[in-house]
Short mmCIF file of C-alpha atoms in Angstrom, two decimals:
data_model
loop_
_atom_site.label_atom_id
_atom_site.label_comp_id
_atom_site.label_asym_id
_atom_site.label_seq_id
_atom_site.Cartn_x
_atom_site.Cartn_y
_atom_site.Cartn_z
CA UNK A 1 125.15 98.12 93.20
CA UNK A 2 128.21 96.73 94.87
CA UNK A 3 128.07 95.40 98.56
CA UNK A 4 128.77 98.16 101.45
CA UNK A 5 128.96 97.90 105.25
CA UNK A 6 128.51 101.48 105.45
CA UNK A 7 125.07 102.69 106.60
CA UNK A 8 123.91 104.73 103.73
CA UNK A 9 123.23 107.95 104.72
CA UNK A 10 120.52 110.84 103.16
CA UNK A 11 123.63 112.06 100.71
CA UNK A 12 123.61 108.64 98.57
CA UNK A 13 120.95 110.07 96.67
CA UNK A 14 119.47 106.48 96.10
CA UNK A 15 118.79 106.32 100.13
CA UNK A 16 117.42 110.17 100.19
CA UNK A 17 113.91 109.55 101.17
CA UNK A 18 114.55 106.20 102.96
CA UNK A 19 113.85 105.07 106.64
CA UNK A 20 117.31 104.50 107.52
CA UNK A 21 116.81 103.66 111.63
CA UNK A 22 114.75 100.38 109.71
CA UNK A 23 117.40 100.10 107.57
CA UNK A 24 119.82 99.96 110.29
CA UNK A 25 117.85 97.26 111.36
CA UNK A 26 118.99 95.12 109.00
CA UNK A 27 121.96 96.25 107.89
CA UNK A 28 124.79 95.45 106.25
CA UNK A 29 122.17 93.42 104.15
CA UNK A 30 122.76 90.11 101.52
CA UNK A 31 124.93 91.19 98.24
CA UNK A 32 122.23 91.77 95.05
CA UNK A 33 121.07 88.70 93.40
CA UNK A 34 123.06 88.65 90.14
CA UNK A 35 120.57 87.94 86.98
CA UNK A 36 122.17 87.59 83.49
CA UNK A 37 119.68 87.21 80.45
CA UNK A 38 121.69 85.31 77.90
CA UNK A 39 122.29 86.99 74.55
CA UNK A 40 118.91 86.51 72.09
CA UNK A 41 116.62 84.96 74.70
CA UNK A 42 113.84 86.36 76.90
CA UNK A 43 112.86 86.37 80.55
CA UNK A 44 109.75 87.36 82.68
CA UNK A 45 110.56 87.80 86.48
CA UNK A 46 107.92 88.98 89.05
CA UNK A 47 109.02 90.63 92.27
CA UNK A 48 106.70 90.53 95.23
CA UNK A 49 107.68 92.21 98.03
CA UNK A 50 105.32 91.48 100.73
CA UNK A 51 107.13 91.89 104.60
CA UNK A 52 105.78 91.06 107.52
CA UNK A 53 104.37 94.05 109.12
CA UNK A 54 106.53 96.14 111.54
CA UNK A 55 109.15 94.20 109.58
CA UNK A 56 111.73 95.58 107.00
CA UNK A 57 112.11 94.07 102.90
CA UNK A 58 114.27 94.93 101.00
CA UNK A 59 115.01 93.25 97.93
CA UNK A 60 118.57 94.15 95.29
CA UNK A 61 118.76 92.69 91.94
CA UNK A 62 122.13 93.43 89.51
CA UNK A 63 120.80 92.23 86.20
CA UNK A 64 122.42 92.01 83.02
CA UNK A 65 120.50 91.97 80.11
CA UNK A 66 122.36 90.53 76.84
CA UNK A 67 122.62 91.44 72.98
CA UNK A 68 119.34 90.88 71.39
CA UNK A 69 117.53 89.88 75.16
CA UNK A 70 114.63 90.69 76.62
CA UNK A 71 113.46 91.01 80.32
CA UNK A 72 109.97 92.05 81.42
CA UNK A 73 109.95 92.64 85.07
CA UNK A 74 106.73 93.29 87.71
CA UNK A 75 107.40 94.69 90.95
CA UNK A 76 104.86 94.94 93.65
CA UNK A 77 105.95 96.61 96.89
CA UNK A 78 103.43 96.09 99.40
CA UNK A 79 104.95 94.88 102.92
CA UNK A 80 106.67 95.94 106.12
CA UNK A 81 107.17 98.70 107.57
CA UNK A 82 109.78 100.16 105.52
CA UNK A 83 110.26 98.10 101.80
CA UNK A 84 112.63 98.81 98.87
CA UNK A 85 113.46 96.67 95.69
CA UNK A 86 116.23 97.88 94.11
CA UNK A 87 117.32 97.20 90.42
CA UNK A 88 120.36 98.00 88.88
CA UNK A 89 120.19 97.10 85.31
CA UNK A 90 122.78 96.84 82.42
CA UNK A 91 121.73 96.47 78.39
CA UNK A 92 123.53 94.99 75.60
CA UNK A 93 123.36 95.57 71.69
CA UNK A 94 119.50 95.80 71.10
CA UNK A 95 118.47 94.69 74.56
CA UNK A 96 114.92 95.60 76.00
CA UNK A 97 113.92 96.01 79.37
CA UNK A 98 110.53 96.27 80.55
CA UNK A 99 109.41 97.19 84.24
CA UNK A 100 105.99 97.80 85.91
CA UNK A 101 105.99 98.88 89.30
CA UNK A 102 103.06 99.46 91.81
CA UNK A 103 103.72 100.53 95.32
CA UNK A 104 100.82 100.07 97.65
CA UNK A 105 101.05 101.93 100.85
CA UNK A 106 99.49 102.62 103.73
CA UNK A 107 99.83 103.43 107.53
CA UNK A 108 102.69 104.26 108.55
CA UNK A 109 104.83 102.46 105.86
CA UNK A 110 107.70 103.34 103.71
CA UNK A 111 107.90 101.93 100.74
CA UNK A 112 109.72 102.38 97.53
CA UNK A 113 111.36 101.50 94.00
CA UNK A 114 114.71 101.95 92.73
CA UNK A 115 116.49 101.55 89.26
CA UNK A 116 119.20 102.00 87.37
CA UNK A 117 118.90 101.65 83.50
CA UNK A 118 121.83 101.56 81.90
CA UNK A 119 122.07 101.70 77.91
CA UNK A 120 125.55 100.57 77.77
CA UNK A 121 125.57 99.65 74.21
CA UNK A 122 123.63 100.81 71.19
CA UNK A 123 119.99 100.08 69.70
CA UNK A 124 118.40 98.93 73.51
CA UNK A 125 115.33 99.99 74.63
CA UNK A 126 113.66 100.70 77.94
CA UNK A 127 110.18 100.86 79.11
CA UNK A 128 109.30 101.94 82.95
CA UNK A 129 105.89 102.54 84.04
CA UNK A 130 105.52 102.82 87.78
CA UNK A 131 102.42 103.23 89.94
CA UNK A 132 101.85 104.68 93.50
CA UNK A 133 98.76 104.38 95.61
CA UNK A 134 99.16 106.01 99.34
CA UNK A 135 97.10 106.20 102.09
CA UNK A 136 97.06 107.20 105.90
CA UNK A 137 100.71 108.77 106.51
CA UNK A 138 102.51 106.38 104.17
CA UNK A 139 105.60 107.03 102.02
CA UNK A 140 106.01 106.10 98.41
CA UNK A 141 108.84 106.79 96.36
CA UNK A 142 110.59 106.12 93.11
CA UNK A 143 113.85 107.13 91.99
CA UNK A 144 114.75 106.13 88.37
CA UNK A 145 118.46 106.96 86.60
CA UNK A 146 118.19 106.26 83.03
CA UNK A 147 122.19 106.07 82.03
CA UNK A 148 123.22 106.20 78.17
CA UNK A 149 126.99 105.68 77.74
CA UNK A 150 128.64 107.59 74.87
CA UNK A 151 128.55 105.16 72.40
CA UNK A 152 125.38 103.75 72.89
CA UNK A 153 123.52 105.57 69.77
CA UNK A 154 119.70 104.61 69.18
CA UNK A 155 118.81 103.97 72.47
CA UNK A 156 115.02 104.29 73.36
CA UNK A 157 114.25 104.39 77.06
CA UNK A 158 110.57 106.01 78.93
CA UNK A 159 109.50 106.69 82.32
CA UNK A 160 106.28 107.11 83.27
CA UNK A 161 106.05 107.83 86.95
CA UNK A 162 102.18 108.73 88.66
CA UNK A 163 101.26 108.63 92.27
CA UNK A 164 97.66 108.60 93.55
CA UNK A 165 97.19 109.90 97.40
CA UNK A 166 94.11 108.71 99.39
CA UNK A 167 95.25 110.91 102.06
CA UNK A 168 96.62 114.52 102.29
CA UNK A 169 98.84 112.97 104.89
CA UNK A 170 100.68 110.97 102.64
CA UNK A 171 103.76 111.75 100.53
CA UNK A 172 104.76 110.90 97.41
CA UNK A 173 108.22 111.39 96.13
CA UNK A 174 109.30 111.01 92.27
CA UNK A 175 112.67 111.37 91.02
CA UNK A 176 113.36 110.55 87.20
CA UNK A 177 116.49 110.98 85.79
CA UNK A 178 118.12 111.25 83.06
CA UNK A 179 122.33 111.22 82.11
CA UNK A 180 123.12 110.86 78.78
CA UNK A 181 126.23 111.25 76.51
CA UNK A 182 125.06 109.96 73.24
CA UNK A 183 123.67 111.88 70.82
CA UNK A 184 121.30 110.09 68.79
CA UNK A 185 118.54 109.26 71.42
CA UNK A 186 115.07 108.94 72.19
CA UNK A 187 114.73 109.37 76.19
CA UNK A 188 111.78 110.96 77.85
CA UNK A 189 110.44 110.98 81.38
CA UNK A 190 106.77 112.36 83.36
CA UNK A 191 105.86 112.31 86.59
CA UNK A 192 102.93 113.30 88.10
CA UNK A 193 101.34 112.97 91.57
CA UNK A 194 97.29 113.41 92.32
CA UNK A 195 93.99 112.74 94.05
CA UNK A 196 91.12 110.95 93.22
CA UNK A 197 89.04 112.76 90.06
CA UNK A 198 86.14 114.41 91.87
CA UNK A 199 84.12 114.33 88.75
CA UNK A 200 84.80 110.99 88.18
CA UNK A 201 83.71 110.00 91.29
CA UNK A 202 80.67 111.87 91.06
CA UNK A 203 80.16 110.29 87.51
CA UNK A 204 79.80 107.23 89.63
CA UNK A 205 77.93 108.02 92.33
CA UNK A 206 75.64 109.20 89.35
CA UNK A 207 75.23 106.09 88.66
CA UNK A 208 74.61 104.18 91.63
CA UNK A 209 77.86 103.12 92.53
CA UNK A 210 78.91 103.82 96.31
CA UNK A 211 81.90 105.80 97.62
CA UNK A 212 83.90 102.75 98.35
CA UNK A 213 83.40 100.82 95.40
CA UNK A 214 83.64 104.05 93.49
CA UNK A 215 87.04 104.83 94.93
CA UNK A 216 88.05 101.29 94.26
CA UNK A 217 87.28 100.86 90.92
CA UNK A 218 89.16 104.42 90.13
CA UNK A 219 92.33 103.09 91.84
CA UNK A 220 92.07 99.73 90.34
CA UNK A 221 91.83 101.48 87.10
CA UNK A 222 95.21 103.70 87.74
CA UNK A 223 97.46 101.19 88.53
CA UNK A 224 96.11 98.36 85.49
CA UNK A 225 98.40 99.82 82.96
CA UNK A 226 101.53 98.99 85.16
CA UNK A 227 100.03 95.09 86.16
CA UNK A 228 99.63 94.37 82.54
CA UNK A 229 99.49 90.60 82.17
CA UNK A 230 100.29 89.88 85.42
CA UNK A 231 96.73 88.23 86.73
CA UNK A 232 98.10 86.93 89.79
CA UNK A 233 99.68 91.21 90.91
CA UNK A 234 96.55 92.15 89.79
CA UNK A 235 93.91 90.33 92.32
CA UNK A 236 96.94 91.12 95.10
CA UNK A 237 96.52 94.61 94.11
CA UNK A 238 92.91 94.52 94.02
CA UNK A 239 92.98 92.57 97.49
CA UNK A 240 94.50 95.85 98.86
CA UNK A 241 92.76 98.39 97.70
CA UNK A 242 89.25 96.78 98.70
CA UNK A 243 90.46 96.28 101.95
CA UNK A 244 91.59 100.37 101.68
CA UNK A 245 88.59 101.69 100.29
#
């Protein structure tokens, strides 16, 4: 994820579903922050990215992720009107990393998540779980490249990739992927995009519960998974989608 002063254009397949006039806004942007997790140590990093509206965030990490390390990351994409956090990640001998991702969207917004995984060396593992919830004409989109070089043998790596719409006006976009030139691998990927359950919500209406707290408890409960210890995402999250419902 070197710098460019190019404006990307819709064939980088990283910047296909982006706003680029926003982008142009800002561009060329600030090189990626460079993060190296030292060999046999661990790190927890939380990404908020939170723009001003009408403004543009965007947020590019090149990480490095030792022999024996271990990086758990949360991203929560929330702000501006157009917002990407991009992560391009490299993994040592035995080397985990861990992402949750939740993009909250809304309006007009654009909004989106970006990684590169790559298993570099053998024995690492990865673990991505990311979480859409789009309302109003809003854009969410995730584009995931899980890379396994040749010689990296007993790599482990998942992507699990959902999107919830609020509105039939809003668009999701998923794109996992997966290149791989080892042999002896365990690599899988799902992606799935939906509506609220209608028997669900009637289940709760059953019960006494209203449509808005209904439809907020439902969407609170479909992006937990990707929040997972992360108290302070969580009630940001659940800020949000009261103030949706």
């Amino acid at each position: 994820m070197g710098r460019t002063t190019a404006l990307p254009t819709r064939r980088d397949e990283a910047w296909r579903y982006s706003d680029l006039a926003a982008v142009a806004r800002v561009w060329p942007v600030a090189a990626p922050e460079v993060v190296v997790v030292p060999a046999g140590t661990s790190l927890t990093r939380d990404i908020l990215q939170d723009a001003a509206d009408g403004a543009v965030g965007i947020v590019q990490l090149d990480i490095t992720v030792e022999a024996g390390a271990r990086l758990d990351m949360t991203v929560l994409n929330l702000g501006g009107a157009y917002g990407r956090v991009a992560l391009d990640v490299t993994l040592g001998d035995g080397a985990h990393f861990g992402l949750g991702g939740v993009i909250l969207g809304r309006g007009e917004q654009t909004l989106e998540i970006v990684t590169t995984v790559r298993h570099a060396e053998p024995n690492a593992t990865s673990h991505q779980t990311i979480r859409s919830v789009l309302d109003d004409r809003a854009t969410g989109s995730f584009l995931g490249k899980v890379a396994v070089a040749r010689d990296a043998q007993k790599s482990d790596a998942v992507q699990s990739v959902k999107a919830l719409l609020l509105s039939r006006s809003a668009t999701a976009n998923a794109k996992p992927e997966l290149e791989i030139f080892a042999d002896d691998v365990k690599c899988a990927h799902g992606a799935t995009v939906g509506e609220l359950n209608e028997q669900a919500l009637f289940y709760l209406a059953s019960r006494g519960v209203g449509p808005a707290e209904a439809k907020a408890l439902l969407t609170e409960a479909f992006i937990a998974d990707a929040l997972t210890g992360n108290e302070a995402f969580a009630a940001l999250a659940v800020d949000w989608l009261r103030s949706a419902a």
